[in-house]
CSV table of C-alpha atoms in Angstrom, one decimal:
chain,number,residue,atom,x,y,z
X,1,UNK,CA,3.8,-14.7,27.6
X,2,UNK,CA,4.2,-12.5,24.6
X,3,UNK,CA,2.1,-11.9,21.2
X,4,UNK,CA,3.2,-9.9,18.4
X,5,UNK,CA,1.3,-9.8,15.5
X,6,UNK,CA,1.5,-8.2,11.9
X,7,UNK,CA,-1.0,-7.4,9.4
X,8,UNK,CA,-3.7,-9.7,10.8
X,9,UNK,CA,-7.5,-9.0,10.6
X,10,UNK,CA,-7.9,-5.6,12.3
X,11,UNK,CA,-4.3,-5.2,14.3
X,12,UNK,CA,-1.8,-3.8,11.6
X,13,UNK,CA,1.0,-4.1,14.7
X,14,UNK,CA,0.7,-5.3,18.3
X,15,UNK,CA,3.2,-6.6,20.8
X,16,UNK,CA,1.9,-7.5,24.3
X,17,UNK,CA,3.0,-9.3,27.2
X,18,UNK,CA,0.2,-8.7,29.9
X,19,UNK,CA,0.0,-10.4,33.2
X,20,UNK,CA,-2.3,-10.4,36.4
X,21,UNK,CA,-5.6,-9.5,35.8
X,22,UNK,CA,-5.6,-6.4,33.4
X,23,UNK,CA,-7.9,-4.9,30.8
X,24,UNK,CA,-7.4,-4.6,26.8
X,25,UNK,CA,-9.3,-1.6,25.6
X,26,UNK,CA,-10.3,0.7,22.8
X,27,UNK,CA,-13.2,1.8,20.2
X,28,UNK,CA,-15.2,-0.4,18.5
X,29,UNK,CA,-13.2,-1.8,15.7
X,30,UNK,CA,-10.1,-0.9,17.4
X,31,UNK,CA,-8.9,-4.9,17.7
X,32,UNK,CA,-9.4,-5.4,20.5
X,33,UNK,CA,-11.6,-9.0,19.8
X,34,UNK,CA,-8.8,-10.1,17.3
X,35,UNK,CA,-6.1,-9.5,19.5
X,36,UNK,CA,-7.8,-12.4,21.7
X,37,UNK,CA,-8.7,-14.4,18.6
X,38,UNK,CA,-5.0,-13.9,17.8
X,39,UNK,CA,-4.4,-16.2,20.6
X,40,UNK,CA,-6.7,-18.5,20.0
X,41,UNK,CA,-5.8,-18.8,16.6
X,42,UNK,CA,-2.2,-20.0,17.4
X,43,UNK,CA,-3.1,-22.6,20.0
X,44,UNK,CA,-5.7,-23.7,17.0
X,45,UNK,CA,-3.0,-24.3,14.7
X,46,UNK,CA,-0.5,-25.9,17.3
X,47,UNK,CA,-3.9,-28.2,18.0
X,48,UNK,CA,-5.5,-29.0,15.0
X,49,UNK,CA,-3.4,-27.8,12.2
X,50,UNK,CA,-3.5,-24.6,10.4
X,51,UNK,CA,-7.0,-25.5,8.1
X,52,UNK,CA,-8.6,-25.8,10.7
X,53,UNK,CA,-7.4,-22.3,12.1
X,54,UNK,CA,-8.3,-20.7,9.1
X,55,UNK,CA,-12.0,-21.7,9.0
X,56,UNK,CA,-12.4,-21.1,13.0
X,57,UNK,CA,-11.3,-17.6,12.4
X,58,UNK,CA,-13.7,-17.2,9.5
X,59,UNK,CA,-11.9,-17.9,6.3
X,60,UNK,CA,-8.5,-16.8,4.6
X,61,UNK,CA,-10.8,-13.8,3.2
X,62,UNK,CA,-9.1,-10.3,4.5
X,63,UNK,CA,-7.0,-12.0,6.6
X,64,UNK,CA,-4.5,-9.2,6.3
X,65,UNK,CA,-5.3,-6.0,7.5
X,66,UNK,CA,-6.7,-3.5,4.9
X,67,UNK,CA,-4.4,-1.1,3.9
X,68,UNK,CA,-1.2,-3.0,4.2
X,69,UNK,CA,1.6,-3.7,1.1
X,70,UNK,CA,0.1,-5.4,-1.6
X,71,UNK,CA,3.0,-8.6,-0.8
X,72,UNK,CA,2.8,-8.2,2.9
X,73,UNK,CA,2.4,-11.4,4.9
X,74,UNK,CA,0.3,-11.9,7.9
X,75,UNK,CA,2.5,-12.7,10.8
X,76,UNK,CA,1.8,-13.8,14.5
X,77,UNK,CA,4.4,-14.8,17.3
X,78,UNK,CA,3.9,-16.3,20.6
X,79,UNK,CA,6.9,-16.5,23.0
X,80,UNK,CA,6.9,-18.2,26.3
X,81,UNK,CA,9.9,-18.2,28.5
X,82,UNK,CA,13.0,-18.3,26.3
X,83,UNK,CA,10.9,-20.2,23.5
X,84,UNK,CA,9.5,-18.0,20.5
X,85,UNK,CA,6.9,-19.6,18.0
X,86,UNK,CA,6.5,-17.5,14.7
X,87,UNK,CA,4.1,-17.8,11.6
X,88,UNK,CA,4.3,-16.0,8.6
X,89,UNK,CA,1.2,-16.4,6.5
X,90,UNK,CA,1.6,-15.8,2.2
X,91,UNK,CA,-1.6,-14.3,1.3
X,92,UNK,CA,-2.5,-15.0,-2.3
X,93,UNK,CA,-5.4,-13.3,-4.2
X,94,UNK,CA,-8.5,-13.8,-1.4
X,95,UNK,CA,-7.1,-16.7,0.1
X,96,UNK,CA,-3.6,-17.9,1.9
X,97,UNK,CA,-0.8,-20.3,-0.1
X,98,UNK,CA,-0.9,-23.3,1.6
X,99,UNK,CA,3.1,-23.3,2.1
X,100,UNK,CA,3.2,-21.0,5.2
X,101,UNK,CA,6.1,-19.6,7.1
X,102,UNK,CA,7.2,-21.3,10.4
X,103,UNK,CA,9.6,-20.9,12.9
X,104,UNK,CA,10.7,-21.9,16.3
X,105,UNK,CA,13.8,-20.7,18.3
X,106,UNK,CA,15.2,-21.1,21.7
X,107,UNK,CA,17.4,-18.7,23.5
X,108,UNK,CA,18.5,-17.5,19.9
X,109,UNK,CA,19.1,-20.9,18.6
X,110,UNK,CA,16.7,-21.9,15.6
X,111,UNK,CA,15.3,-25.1,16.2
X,112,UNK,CA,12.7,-25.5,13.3
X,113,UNK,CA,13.0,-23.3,9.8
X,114,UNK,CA,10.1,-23.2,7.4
X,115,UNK,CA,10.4,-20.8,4.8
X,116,UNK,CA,7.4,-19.3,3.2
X,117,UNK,CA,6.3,-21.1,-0.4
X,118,UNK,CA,8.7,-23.5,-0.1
X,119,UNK,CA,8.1,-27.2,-0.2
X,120,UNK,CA,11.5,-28.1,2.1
X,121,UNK,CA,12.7,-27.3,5.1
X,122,UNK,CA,15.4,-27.7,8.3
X,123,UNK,CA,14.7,-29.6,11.6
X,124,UNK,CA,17.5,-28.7,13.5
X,125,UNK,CA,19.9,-29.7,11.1
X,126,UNK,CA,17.9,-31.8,9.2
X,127,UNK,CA,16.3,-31.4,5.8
X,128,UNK,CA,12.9,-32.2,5.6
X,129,UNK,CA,10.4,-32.3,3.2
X,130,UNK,CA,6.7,-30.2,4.0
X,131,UNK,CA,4.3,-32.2,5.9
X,132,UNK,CA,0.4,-31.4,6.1
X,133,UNK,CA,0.9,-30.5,9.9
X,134,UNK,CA,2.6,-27.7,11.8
X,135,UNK,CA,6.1,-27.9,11.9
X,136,UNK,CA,6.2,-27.5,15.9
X,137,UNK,CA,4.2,-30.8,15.8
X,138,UNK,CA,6.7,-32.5,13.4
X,139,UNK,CA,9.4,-31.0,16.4
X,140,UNK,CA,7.2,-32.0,19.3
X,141,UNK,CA,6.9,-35.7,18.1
X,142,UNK,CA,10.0,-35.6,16.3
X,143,UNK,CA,13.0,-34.6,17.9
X,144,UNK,CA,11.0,-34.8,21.7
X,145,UNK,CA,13.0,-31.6,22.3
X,146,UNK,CA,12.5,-30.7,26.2
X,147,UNK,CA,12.9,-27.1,25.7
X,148,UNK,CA,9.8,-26.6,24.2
X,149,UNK,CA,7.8,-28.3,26.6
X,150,UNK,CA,6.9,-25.3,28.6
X,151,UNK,CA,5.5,-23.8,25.2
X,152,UNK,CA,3.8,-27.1,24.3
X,153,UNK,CA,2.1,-26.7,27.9
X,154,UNK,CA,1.0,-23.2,28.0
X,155,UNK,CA,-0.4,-23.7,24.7
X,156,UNK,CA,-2.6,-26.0,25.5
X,157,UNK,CA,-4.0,-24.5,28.3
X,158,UNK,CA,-4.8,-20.9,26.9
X,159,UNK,CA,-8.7,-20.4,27.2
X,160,UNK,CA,-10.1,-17.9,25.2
X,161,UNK,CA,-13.9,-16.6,25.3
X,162,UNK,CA,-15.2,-14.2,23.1
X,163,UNK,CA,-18.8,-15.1,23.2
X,164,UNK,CA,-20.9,-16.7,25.5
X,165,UNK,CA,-23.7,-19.1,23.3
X,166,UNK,CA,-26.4,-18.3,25.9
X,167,UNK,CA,-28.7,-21.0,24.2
X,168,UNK,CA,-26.2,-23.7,24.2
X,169,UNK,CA,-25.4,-23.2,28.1
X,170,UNK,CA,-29.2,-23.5,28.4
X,171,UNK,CA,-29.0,-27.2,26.7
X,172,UNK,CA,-26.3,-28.6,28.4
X,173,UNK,CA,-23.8,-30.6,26.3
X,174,UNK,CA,-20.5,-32.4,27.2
X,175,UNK,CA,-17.5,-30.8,25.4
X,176,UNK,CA,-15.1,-32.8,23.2
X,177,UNK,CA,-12.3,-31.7,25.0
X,178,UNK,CA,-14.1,-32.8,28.1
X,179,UNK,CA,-15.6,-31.6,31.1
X,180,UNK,CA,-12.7,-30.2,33.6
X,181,UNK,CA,-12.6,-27.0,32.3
X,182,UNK,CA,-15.2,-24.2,30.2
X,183,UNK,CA,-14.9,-25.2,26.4
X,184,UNK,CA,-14.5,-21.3,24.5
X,185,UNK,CA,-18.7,-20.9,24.2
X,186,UNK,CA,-19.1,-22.0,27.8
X,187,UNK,CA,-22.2,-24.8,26.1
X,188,UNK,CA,-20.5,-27.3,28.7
X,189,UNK,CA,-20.7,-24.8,31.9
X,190,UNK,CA,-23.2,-27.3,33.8
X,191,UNK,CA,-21.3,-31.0,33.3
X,192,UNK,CA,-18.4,-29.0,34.3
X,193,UNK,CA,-19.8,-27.5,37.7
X,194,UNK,CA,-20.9,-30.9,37.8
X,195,UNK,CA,-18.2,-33.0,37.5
X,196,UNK,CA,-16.3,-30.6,40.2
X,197,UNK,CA,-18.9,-30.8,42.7
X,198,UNK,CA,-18.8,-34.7,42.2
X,199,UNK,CA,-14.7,-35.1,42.7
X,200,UNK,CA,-14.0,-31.9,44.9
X,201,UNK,CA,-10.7,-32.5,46.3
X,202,UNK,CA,-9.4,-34.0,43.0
X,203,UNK,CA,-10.8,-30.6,41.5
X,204,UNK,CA,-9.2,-28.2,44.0
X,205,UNK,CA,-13.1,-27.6,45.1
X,206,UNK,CA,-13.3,-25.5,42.5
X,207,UNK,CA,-17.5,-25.9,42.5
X,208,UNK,CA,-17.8,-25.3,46.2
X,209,UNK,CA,-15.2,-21.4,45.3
X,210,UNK,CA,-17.5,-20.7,42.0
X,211,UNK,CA,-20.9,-20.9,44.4
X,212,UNK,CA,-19.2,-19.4,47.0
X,213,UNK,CA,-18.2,-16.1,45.0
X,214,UNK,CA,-21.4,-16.3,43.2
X,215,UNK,CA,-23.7,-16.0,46.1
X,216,UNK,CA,-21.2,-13.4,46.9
X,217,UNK,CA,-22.7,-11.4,43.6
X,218,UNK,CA,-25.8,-12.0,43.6
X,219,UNK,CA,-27.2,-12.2,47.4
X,220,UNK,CA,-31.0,-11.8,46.7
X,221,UNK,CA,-30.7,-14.2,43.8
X,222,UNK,CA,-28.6,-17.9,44.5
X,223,UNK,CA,-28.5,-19.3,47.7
X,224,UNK,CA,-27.1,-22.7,45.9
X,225,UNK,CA,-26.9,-25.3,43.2
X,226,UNK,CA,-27.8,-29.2,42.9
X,227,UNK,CA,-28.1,-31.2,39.6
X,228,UNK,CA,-30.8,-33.3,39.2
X,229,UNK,CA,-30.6,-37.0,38.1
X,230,UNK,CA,-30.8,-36.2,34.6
X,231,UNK,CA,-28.0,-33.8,34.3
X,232,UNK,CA,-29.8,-30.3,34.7
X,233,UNK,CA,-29.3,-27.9,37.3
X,234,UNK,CA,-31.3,-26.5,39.7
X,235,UNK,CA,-30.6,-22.8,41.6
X,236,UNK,CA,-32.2,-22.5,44.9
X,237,UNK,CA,-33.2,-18.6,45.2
X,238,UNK,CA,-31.9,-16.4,47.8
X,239,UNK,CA,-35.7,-16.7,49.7
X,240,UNK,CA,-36.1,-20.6,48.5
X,241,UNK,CA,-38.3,-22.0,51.2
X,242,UNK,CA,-37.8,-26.1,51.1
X,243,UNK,CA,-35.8,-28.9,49.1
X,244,UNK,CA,-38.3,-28.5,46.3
X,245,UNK,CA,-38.4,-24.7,46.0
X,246,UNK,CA,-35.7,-24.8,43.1
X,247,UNK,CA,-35.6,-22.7,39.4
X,248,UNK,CA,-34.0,-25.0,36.4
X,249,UNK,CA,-31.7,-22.6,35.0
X,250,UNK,CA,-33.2,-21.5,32.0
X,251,UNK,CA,-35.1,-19.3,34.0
X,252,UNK,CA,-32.4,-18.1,36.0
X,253,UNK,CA,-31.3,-14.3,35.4
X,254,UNK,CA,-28.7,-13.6,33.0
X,255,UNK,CA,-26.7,-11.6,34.3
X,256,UNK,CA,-26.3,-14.7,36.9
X,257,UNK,CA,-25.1,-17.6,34.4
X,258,UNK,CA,-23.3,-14.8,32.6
X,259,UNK,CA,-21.3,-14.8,36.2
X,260,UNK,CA,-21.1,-18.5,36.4
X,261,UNK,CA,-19.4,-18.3,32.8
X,262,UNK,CA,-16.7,-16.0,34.2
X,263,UNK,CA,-16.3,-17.5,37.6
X,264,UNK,CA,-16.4,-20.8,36.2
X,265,UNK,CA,-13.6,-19.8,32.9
X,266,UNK,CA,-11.4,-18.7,35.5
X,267,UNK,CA,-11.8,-21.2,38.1
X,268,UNK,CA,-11.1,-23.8,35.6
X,269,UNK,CA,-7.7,-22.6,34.2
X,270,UNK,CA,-4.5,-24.3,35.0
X,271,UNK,CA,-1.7,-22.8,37.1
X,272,UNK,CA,0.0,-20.0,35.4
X,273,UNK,CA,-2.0,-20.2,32.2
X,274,UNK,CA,-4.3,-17.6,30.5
X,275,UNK,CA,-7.7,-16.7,30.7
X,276,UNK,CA,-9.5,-14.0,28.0
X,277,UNK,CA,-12.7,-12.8,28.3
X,278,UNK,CA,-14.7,-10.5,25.8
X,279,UNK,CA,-17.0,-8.2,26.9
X,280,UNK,CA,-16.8,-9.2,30.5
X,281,UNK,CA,-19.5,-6.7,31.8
X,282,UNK,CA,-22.6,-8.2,29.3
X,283,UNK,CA,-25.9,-8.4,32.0
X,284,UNK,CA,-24.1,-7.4,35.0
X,285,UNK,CA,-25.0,-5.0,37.5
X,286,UNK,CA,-22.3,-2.9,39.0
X,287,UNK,CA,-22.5,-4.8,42.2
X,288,UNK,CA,-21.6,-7.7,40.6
X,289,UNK,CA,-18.9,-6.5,38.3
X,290,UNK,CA,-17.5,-5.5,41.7
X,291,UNK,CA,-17.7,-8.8,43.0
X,292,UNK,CA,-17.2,-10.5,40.3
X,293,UNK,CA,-13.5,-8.8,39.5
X,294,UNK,CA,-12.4,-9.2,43.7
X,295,UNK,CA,-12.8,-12.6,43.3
X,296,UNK,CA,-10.9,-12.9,39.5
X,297,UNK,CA,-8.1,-11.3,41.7
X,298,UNK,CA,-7.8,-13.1,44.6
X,299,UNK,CA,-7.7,-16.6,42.4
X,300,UNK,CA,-5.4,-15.5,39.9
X,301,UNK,CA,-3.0,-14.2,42.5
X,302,UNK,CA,-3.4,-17.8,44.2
X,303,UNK,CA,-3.1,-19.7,41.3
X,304,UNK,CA,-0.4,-17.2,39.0
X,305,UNK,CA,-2.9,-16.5,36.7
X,306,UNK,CA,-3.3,-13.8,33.5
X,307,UNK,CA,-6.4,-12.9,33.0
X,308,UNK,CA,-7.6,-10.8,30.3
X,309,UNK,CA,-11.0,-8.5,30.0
X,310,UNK,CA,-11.8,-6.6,27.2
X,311,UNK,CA,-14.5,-3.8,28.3
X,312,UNK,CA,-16.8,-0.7,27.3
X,313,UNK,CA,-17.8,-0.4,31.1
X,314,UNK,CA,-16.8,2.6,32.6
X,315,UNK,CA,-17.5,0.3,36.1
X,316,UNK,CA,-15.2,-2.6,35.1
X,317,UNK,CA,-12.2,0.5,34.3
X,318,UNK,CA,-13.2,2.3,37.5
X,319,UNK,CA,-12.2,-1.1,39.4
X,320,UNK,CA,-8.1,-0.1,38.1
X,321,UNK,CA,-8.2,3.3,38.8
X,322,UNK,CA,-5.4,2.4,41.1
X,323,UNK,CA,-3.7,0.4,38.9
X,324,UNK,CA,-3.4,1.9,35.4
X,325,UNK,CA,-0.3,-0.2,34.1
X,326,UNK,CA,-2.8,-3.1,34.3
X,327,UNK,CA,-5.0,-1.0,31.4
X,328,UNK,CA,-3.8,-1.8,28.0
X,329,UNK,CA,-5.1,1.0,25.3
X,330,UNK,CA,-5.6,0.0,21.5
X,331,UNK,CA,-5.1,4.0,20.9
X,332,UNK,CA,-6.0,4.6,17.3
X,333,UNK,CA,-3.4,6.1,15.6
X,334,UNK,CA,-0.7,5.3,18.3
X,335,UNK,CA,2.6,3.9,17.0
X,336,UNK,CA,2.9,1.0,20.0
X,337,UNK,CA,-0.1,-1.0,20.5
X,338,UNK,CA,-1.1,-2.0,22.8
X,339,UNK,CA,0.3,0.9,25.5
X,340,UNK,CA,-0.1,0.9,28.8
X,341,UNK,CA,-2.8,3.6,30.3
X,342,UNK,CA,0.2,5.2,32.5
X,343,UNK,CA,2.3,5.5,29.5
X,344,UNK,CA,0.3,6.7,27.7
X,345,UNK,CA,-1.2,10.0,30.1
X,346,UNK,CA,0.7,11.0,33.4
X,347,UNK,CA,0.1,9.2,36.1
X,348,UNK,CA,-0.4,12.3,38.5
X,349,UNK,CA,-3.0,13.6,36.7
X,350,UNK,CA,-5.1,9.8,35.9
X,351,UNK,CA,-4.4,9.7,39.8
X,352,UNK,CA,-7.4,12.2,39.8
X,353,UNK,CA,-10.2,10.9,38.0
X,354,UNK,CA,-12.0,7.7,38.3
X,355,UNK,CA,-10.6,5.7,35.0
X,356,UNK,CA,-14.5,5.2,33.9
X,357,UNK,CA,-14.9,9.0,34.2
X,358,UNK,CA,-11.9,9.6,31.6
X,359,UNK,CA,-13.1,6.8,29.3
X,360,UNK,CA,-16.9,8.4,28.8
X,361,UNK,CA,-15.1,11.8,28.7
X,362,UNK,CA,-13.0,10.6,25.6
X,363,UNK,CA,-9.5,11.1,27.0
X,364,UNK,CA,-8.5,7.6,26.1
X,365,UNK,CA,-9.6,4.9,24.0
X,366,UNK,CA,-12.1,6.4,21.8
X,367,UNK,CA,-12.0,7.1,18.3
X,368,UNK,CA,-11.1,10.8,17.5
X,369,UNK,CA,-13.9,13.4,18.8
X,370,UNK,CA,-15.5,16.0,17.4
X,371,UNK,CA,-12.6,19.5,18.2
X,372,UNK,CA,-15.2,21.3,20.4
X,373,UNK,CA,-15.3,18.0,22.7
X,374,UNK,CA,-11.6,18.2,24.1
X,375,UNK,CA,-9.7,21.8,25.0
X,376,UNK,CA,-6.3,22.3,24.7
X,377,UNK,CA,-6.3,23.0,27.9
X,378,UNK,CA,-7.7,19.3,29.0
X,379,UNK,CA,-5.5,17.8,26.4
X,380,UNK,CA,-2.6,18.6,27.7
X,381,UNK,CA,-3.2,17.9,31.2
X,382,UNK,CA,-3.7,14.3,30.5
X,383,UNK,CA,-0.7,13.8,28.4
């Protein structure tokens, strides 16, 4: 998977293609939210149409980045495989022109043309006039091209969280989209585990691997989970003493459904699609960041998974010290974005610090500090 994007919300310019389980960081403000809300938006136009996108994302209103050319259009590109997906969105006055810009090519080879404003267009070789869907729809249903179905696939499986709705997950409610994987605010995270721990062979016993590496985090807290017959689940502390000696959930800990969430998002992602998680480290103790990443790894490598964190923690970046390449920097200033941590300092010399040491030191992904913060001396060692 790539993104590129232009001119939208905060990122002026990014181009990414991460994979494993690796870390998008930076300052506050630095983009690192609407890079992941960059995905989203895509697979929200691909699914519902580009209205829709516009008011998930909070309006047409400084959709564009400040700063940018008076006539420049907001552009976002998702390639998967040998298939590239590009949008290029007219802003007009505080709001977008409903005639956006769409293409899609394969291998070179364009299969679907929009031009921006205008009210025609070219499938394959075919004029068309502009419908009131996406034109990748109009070629899904269309033409039934096979060479985008892997694009059609991993764009409906990309799951992006950036915020956990605490209260909703507290009042359990069944998701639209269903109840076989997280829906993006996690309000569904009980008739999920539910509905795994109820069909665990048809669901890869994904339940029986989320308690497992939960207990794993939180020792003294879970010893397990049943639902009762109205829906609601009930945690069994670590020192629960009989059958009855359960806590409903509302009064469990949050740092512990704020695990379930994680373990539960990536548990529930397909095969080789993507996973992103904002703010991964919110209520968790350093044990069970610990924990809780060892066991992101070992299912993504099992089940060829990218999985993305965004992060302040100095304890979630200490956890890659050994593999900076994984650590993707929104570097103010920096001509690429995102770059890669051992591109962007030498590697012999992040080989001697912990990466959460360098990060609360300044030396990477913080907004420009004061001159009597940094010597030269320091500066140059790390570049």
């Amino acid at each position: 998977m790539r993104l590129r994007v232009r001119n939208f919300r905060k990122l002026a310019s990014l181009d990414w293609a991460p994979s494993g389980v690796c870390l998008l960081v930076g300052p506050n403000g630095a983009g690192k939210t609407t890079a992941l809300r960059a995905l989203q938006f895509m697979q929200t136009v691909w699914r519902r149409g580009m209205s829709h996108a516009i008011r998930l994302s909070g309006g047409a209103r400084a959709m564009r980045t400040r700063g940018a050319a008076i006539d420049a259009p907001v552009e976002l590109e998702l390639a998967e495989g040998e298939v590239t997906w590009s949008l290029k969105l007219i802003v007009e006055g505080d709001g977008l022109h409903p005639y956006y810009g769409e293409r899609v090519q394969s291998s070179g080879e364009i299969l679907l043309n929009i031009p921006g404003l205008s009210p025609t267009y070219l499938l394959m070789d075919t004029k068309r006039g502009r419908e009131d869907r996406p034109g990748i729809e109009t070629l899904r249903t269309v033409t039934q091209d096979t060479r985008i179905e892997a694009l059609n696939t991993f764009l409906s499986q990309i799951r992006v969280h950036t915020g956990w709705w605490i209260p909703d997950v507290l009042r359990p409610e069944s998701a639209e989209e269903g109840n076989k994987t997280l829906n993006s605010s996690g309000r569904n995270l009980i008739p999920v585990l539910q509905s795994w721990k109820a069909a665990p062979r048809r669901n890869r016993d994904q339940f029986a691997w989320v308690l497992k590496q939960a207990i794993r985090a939180f020792p003294d807290v879970l010893a397990d989970i049943e639902f009762a017959e109205d829906g609601s689940a009930l945690l069994f502390p670590a020192d629960s003493r009989s059958a009855d000696d359960t806590l409903p959930l509302h009064l469990a800990p949050d740092g512990l459904i704020r695990g379930l969430l994680v373990l539960t998002a990536v548990a529930g992602a397909p095969d080789g699609s993507v996973v992103a998680i904002d703010d991964v480290e919110e209520a968790l103790h350093p044990y069970a960041i610990r924990s809780i990443l060892e066991s992101v790894r070992e299912w993504s490598d099992e089940h060829d998974l990218t999985v993305i964190f965004t992060t302040h923690s100095p304890i979630v970046m200490n956890e890659f010290s050994s593999e900076p390449d994984r650590v993707f920097v929104l570097e103010p200033n920096a001509a690429k974005k995102p770059i890669a941590l051992d591109k962007l300092k030498n590697p012999d010399w992040l080989a001697m610090f912990s990466l959460g040491e360098l990060y609360d030191r300044m030396k990477f992904a913080s907004p420009p500090p004061p001159a009597q913060a940094l010597t030269d001396g320091d500066e140059r060692g790390g570049r």
